[in-house]
Backbone as a ProteinNet text record, in pm:
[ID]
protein_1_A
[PRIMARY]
XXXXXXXXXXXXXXXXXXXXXXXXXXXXXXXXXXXXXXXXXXXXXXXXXXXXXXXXXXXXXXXXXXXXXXXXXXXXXXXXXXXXXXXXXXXXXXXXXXXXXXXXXXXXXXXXXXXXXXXXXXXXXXXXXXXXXXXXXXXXXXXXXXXXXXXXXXXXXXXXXXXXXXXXXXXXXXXXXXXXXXXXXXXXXXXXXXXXXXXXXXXXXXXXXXXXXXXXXXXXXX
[TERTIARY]
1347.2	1245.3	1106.6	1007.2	888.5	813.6	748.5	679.7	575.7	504.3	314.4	278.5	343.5	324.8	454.5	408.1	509.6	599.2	542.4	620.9	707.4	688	780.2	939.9	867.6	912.4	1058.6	1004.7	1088.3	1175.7	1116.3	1198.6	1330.7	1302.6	1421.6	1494.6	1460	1513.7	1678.9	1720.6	1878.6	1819.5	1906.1	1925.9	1899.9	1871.3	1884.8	1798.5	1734.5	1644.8	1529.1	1493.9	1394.1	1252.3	1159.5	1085.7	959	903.8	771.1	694	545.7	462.9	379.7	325.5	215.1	93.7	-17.8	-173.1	-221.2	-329.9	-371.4	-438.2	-458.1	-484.6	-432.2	-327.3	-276.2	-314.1	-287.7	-349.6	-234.3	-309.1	-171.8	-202.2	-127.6	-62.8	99.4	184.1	288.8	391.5	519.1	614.7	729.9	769.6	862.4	1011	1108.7	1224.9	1316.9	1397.1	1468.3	1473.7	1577.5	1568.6	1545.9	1410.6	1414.6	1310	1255.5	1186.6	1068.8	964.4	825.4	735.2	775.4	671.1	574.3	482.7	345.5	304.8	288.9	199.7	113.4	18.7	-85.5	-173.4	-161.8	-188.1	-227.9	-146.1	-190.5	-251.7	-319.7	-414	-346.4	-316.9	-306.4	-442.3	-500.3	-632.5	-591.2	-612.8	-600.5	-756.6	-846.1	-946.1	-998	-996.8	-1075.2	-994.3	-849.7	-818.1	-702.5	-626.9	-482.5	-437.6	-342.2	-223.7	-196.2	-216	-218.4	-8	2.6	183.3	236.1	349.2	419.6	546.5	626.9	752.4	825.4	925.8	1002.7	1146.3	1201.6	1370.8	1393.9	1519.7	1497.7	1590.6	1503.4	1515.7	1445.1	1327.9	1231.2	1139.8	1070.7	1019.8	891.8	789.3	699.3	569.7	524.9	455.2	449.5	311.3	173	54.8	77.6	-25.5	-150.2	-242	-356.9	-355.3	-424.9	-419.7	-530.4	-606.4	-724.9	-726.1	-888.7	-920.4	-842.2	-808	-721.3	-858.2	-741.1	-901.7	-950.4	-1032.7	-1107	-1064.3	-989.1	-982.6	-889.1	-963	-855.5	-754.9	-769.5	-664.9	-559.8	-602.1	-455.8	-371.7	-456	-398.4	-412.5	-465.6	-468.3	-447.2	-402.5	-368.9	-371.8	-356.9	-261.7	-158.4	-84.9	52.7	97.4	206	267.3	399.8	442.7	648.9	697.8	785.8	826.7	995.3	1035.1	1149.7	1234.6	1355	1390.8	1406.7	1387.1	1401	1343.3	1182.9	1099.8	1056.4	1001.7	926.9	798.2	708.7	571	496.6	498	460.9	333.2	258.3	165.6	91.5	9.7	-36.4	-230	-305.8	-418	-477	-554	-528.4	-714	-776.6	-912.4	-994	-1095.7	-1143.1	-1048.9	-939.3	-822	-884.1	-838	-894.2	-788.9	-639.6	-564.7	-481.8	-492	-422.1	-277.6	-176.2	-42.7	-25	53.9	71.6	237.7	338.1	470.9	494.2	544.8	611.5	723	763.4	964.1	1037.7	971.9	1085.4	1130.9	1240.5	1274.9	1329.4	1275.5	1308.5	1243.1	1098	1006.6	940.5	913.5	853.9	726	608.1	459	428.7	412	398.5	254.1	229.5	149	48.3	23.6	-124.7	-240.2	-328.5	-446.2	-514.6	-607.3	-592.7	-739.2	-816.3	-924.4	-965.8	-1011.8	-1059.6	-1199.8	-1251.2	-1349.9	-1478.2	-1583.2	-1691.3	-1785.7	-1772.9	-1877.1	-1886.4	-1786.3	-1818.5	-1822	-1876.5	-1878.5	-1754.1	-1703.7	-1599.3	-1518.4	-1565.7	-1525.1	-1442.2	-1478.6	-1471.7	-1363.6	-1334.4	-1249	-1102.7	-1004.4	-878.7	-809.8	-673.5	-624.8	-549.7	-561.4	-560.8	-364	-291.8	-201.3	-156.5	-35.2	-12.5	104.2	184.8	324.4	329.7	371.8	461.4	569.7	646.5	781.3	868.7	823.7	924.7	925.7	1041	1096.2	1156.8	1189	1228.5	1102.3	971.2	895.9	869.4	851.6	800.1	637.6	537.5	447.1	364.6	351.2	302.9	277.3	144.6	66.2	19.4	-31.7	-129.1	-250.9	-356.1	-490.8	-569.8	-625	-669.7	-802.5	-895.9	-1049.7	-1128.8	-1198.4	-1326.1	-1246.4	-1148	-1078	-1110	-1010.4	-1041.3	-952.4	-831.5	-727.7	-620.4	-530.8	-371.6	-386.2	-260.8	-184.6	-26.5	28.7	172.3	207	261	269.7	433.9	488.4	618.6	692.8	722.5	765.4	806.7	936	993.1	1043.8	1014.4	1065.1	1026.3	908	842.4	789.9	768.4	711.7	584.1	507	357.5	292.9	320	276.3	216.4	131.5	72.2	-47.2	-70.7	-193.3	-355.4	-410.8	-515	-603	-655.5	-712.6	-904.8	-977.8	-1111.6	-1184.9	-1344.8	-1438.1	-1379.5	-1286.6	-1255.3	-1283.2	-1211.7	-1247.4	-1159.3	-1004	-945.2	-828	-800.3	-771.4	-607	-532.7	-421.7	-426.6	-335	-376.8	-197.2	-126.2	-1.7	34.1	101.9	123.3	264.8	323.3	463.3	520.9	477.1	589.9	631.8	777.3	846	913.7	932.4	941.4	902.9	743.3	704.2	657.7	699.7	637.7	534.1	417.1	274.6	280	266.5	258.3	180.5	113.1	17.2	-55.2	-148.5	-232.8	-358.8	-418.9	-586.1	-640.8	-719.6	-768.6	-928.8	-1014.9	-1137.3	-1224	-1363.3	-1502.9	-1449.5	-1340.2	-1340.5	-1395.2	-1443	-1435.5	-1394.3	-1238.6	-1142.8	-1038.2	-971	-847.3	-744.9	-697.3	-519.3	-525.6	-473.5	-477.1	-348	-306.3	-154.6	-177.1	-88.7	-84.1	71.8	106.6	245	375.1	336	456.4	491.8	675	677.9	730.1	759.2	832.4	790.4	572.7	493.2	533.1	558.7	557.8	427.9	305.8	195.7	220.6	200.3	237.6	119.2	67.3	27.3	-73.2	-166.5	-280.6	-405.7	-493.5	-626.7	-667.1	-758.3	-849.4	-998.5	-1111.8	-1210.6	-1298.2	-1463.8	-1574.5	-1596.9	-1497.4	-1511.6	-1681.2	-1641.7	-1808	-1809.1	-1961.1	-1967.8	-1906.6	-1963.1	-1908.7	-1750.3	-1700.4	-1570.3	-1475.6	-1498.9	-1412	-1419.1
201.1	225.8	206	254.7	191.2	63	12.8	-78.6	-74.1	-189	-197.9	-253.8	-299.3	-376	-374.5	-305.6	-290.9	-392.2	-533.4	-652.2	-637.1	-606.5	-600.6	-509.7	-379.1	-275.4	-350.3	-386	-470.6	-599.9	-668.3	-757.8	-681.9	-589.4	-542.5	-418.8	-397.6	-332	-411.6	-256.6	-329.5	-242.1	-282.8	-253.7	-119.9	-30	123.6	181.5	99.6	203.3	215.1	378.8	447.1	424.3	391.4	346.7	456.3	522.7	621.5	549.3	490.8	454.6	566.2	600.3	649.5	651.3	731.7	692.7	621.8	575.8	432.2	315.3	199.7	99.5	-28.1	-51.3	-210	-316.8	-459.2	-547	-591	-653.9	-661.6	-829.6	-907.5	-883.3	-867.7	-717.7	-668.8	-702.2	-805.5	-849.8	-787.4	-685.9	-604.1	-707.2	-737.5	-858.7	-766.8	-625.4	-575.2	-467.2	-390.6	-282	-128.4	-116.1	-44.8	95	182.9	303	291.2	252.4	273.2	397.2	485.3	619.5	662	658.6	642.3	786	860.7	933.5	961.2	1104.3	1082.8	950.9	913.3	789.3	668.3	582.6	501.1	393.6	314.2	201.4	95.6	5.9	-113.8	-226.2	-279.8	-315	-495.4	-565	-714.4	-803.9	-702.8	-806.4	-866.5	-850.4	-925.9	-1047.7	-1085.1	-1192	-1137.8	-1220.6	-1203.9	-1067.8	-1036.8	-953	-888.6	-726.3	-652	-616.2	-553.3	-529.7	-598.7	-683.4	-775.5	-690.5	-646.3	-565.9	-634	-725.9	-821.8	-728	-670	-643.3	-505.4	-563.3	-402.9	-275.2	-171.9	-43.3	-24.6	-115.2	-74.1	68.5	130.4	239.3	216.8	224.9	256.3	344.7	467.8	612.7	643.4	685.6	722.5	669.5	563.8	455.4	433.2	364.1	354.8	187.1	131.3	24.9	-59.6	-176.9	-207.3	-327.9	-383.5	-516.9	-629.3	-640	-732.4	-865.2	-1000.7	-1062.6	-1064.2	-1184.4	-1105.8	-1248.8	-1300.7	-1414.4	-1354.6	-1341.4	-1289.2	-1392.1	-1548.1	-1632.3	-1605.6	-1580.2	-1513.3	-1370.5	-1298.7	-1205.6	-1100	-1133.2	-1023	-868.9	-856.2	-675.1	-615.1	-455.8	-407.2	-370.2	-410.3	-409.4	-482.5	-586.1	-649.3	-630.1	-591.1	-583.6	-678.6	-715.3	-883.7	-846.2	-708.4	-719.1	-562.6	-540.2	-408.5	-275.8	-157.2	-49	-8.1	-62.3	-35.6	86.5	171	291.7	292.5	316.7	281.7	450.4	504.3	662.9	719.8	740.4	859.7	784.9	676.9	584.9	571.1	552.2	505.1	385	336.8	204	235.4	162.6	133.9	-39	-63.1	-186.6	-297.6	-315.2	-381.2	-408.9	-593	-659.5	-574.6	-616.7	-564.7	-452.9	-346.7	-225.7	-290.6	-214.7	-258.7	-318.8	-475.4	-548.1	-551.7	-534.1	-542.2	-652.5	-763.2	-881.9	-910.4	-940.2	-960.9	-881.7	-745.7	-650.6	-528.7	-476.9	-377.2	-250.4	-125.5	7.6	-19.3	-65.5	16.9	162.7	231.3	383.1	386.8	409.9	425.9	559.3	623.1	779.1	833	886.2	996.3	903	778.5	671	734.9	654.5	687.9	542.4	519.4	371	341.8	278.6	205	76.1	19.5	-185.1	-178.8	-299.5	-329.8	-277.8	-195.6	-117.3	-208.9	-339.4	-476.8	-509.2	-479.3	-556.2	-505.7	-485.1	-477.3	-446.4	-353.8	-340.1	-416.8	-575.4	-634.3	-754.7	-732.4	-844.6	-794.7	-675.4	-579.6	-618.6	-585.8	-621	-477.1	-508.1	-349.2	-290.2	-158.9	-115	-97.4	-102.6	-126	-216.1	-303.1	-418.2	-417.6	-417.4	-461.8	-555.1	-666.6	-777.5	-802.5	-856.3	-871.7	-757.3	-652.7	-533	-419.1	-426.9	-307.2	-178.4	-80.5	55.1	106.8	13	95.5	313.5	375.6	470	469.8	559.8	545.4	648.4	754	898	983	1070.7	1155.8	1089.9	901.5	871.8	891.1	867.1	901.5	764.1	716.2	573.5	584.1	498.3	565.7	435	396.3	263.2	134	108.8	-22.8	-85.2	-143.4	-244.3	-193.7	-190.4	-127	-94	-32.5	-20.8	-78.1	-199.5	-286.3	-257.9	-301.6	-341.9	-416.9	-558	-617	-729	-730	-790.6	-671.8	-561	-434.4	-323.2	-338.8	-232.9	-157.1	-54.7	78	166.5	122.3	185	363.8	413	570.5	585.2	623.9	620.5	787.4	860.2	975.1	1057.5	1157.6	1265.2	1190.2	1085.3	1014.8	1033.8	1052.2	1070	906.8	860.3	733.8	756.8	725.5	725.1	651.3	646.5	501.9	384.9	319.2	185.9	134.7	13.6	-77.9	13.3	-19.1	7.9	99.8	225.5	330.2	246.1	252.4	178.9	68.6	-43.1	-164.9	-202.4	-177.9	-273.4	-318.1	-458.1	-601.2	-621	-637.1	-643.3	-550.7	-440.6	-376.6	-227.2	-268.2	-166.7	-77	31.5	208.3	222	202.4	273.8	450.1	486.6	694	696	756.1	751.9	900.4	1001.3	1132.1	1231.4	1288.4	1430.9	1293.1	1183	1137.2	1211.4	1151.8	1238.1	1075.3	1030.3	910.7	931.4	951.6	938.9	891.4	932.4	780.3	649.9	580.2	447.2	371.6	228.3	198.5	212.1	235.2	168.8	285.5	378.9	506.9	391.5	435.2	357.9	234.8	145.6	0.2	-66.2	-47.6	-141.5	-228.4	-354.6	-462.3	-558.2	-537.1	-647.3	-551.2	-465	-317.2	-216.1	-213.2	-135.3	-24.1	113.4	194.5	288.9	272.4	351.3	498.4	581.4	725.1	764.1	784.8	837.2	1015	1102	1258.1	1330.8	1409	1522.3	1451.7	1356	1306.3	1326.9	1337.2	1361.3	1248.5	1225.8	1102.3	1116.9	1074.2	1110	1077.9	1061.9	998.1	885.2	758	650.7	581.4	456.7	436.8	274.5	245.4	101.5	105.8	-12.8	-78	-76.4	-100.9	-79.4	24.8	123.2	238	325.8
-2689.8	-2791.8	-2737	-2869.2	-2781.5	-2769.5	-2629.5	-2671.7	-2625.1	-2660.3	-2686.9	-2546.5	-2468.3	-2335	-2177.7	-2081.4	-1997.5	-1974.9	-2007.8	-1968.1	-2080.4	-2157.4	-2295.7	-2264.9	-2208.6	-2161.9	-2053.6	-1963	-1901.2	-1929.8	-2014.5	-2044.7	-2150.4	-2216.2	-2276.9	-2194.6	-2074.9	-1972.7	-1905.5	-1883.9	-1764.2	-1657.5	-1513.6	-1452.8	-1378.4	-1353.8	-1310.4	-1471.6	-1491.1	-1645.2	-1584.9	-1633.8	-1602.9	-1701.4	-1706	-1833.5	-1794.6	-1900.1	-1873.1	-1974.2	-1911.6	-1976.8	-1988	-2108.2	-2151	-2132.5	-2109.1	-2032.2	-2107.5	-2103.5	-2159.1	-2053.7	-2126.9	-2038.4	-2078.9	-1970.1	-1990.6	-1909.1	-1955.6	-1896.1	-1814.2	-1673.5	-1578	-1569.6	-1490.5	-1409.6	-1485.9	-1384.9	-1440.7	-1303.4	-1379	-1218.9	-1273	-1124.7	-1199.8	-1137.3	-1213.5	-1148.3	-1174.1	-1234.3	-1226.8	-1116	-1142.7	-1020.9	-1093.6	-1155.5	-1290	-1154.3	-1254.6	-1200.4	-1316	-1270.7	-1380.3	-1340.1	-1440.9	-1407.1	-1529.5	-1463.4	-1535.5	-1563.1	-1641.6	-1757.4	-1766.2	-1658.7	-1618.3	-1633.5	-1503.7	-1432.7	-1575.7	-1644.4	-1702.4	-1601.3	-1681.5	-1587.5	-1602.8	-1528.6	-1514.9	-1469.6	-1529.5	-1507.2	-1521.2	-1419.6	-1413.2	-1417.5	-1447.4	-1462.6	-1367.8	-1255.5	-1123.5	-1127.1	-1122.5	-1116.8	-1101.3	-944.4	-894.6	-842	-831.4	-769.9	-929.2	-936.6	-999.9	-1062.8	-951.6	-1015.6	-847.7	-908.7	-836.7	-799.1	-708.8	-716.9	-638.6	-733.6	-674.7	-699.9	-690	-729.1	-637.5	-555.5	-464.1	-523.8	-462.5	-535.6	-646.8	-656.4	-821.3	-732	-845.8	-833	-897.1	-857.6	-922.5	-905.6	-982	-962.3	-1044.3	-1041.3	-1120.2	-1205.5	-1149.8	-1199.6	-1135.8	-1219.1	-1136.5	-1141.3	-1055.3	-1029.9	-1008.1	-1110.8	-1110.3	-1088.2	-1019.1	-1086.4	-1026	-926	-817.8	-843.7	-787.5	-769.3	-628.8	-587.9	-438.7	-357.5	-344.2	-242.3	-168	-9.9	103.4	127.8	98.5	188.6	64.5	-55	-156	-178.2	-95.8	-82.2	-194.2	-336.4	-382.6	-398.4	-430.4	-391	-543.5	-522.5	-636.6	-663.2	-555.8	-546.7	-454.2	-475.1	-367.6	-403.7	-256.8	-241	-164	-277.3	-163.3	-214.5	-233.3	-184.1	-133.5	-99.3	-1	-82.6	-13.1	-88.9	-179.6	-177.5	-307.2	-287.7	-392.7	-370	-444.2	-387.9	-426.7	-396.4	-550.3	-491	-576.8	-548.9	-625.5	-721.7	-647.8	-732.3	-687.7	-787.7	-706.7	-737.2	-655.1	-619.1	-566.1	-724.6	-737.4	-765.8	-673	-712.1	-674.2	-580.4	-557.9	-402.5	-392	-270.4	-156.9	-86.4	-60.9	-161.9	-109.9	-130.7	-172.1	-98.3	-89.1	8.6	-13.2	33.1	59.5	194.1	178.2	278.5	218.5	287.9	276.2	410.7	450.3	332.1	327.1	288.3	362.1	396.7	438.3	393.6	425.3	367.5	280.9	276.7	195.8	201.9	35	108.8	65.4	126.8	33.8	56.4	-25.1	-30.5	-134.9	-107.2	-169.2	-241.8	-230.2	-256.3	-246.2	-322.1	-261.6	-323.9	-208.9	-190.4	-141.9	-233	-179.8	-210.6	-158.1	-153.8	-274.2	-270.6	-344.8	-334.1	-371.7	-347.1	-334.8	-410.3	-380.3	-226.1	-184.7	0	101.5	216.7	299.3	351.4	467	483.8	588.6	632.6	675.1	599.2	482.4	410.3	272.4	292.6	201.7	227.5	213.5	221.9	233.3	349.6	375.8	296.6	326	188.2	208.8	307.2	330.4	424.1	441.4	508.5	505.4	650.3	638.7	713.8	687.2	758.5	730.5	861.9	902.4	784.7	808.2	714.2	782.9	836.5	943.6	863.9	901.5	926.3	780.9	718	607.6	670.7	603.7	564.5	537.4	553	532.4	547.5	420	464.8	302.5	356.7	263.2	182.3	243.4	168.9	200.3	91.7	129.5	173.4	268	266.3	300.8	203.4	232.5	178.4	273.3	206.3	122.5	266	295.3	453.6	416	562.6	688.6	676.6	789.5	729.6	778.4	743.7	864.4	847.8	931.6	933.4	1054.8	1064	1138.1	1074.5	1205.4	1178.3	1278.8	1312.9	1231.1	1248.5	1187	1248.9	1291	1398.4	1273.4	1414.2	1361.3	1220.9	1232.7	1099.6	1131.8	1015.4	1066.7	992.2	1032	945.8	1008.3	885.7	909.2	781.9	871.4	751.3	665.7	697.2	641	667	565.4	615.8	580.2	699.5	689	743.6	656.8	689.5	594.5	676.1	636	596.8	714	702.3	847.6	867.7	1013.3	1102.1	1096.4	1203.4	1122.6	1169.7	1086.1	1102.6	1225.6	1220.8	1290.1	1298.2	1360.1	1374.5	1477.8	1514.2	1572	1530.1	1614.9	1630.1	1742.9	1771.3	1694.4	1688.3	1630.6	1723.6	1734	1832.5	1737.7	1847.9	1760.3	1690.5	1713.5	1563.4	1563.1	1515.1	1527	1422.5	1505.1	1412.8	1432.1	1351.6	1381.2	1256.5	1296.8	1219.1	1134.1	1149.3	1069.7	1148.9	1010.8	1019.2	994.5	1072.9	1141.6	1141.3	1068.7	1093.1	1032	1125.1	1069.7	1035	1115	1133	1241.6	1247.5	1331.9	1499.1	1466	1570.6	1538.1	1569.8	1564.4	1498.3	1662	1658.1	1736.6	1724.4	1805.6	1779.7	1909.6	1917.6	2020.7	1984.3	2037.1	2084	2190.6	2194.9	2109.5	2132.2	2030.9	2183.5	2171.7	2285.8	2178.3	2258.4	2263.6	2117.3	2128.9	2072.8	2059.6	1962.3	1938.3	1890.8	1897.6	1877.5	1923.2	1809	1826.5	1728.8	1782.4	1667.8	1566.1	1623.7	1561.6	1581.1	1464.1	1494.9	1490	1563	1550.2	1647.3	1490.3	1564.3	1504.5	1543.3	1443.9	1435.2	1536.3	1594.5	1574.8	1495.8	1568.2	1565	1637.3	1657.9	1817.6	1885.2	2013.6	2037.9	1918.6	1955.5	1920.5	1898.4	1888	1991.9
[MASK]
++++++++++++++++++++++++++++++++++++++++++++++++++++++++++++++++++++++++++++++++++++++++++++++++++++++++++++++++++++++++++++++++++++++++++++++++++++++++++++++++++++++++++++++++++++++++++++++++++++++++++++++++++++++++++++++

């Protein structure tokens, strides 16, 4: 039936239920604990008010696409985001992701997919001081492609084998990609420009870099 609040939505949710929210604007923070599919209705808002971690996606195999995503709060040592995945097989698709400190945030989960995003940090700061607009740690074999990433800080990956990050277009941020120990990863057909810094790997063997543009580098270090 219907209800007035996604948490609502969920708490009277099972398992494998598909829930379509309606456009609008709800107040977040929204923690998804089932293994449900939330598809949003030309893009309803989720708006948290400048305070915390926007939608939480704890249950693996949740889904969540077409939402917009607001209003994260701004402390980097908390991590804020507008989305954090802290568990396997999530799908995070066709979402945008406005005014949010960290973008998507995926920790110690595996077979995550981020697709078709579009993803920018806080317009208040400086882009050193912004949060990335994607982040994987310790979450191996993620997916990562035909998002748009623009006036954030970096897409990161780090302790994350075997990830694939393609078809992205990443520009006006620090460091377009940034990966740390992470082996096999295939970076292929991204569009990489006016960042800082391209591509930057670190302590990662058995790099696939294919079929990338990258260009418009600036500053001392790019």
């Amino acid at each position: 039936g219907p209800f007035t609040t996604i948490q609502a939505a969920l708490a009277a949710a099972r398992e494998g239920d598909h829930i379509r929210v309606e456009r609008g604007v709800y107040a977040g923070p929204v923690v998804v604990n089932k293994s449900v599919t939330l598809d949003g209705i030309d893009f309803p808002v989720i708006d948290n008010g400048g305070d915390g971690t926007v939608v939480t996606l704890a249950a693996p195999g949740a889904v969540l696409r077409g939402f917009e995503l607001r209003g994260s709060g701004s402390e980097p040592d908390r991590d804020h985001s507008g989305i954090a995945v802290v568990a396997a097989r999530v799908v995070v698709e066709n979402n945008r992701l406005r005014e949010v400190l960290f973008g998507i945030f995926v920790a110690r989960s595996s077979d995550v997919i981020i697709r078709g995003n579009d993803i920018s940090s806080k317009s208040e700061y400086a882009t050193g001081r912004q949060g990335d607009a994607i982040r994987l740690w310790y979450s191996p074999r993620a997916i990562v492609e035909n998002n748009h990433v623009h006036h954030a800080r970096d897409v990161i990956a780090w302790y994350a084998s075997e990830v694939v990050i393609r078809n992205n277009l990443v520009e006006h941020g620090r460091y377009g990609l940034h990966l740390m120990y992470c082996d096999n990863a295939v970076i292929e057909r991204n569009r990489i420009i006016e960042n800082s810094v391209g591509i930057y790997t670190m302590y990662s063997n058995e790099i696939m870099p294919r079929e990338n543009l990258v260009r418009g580098q600036r500053g001392p270090s790019g």
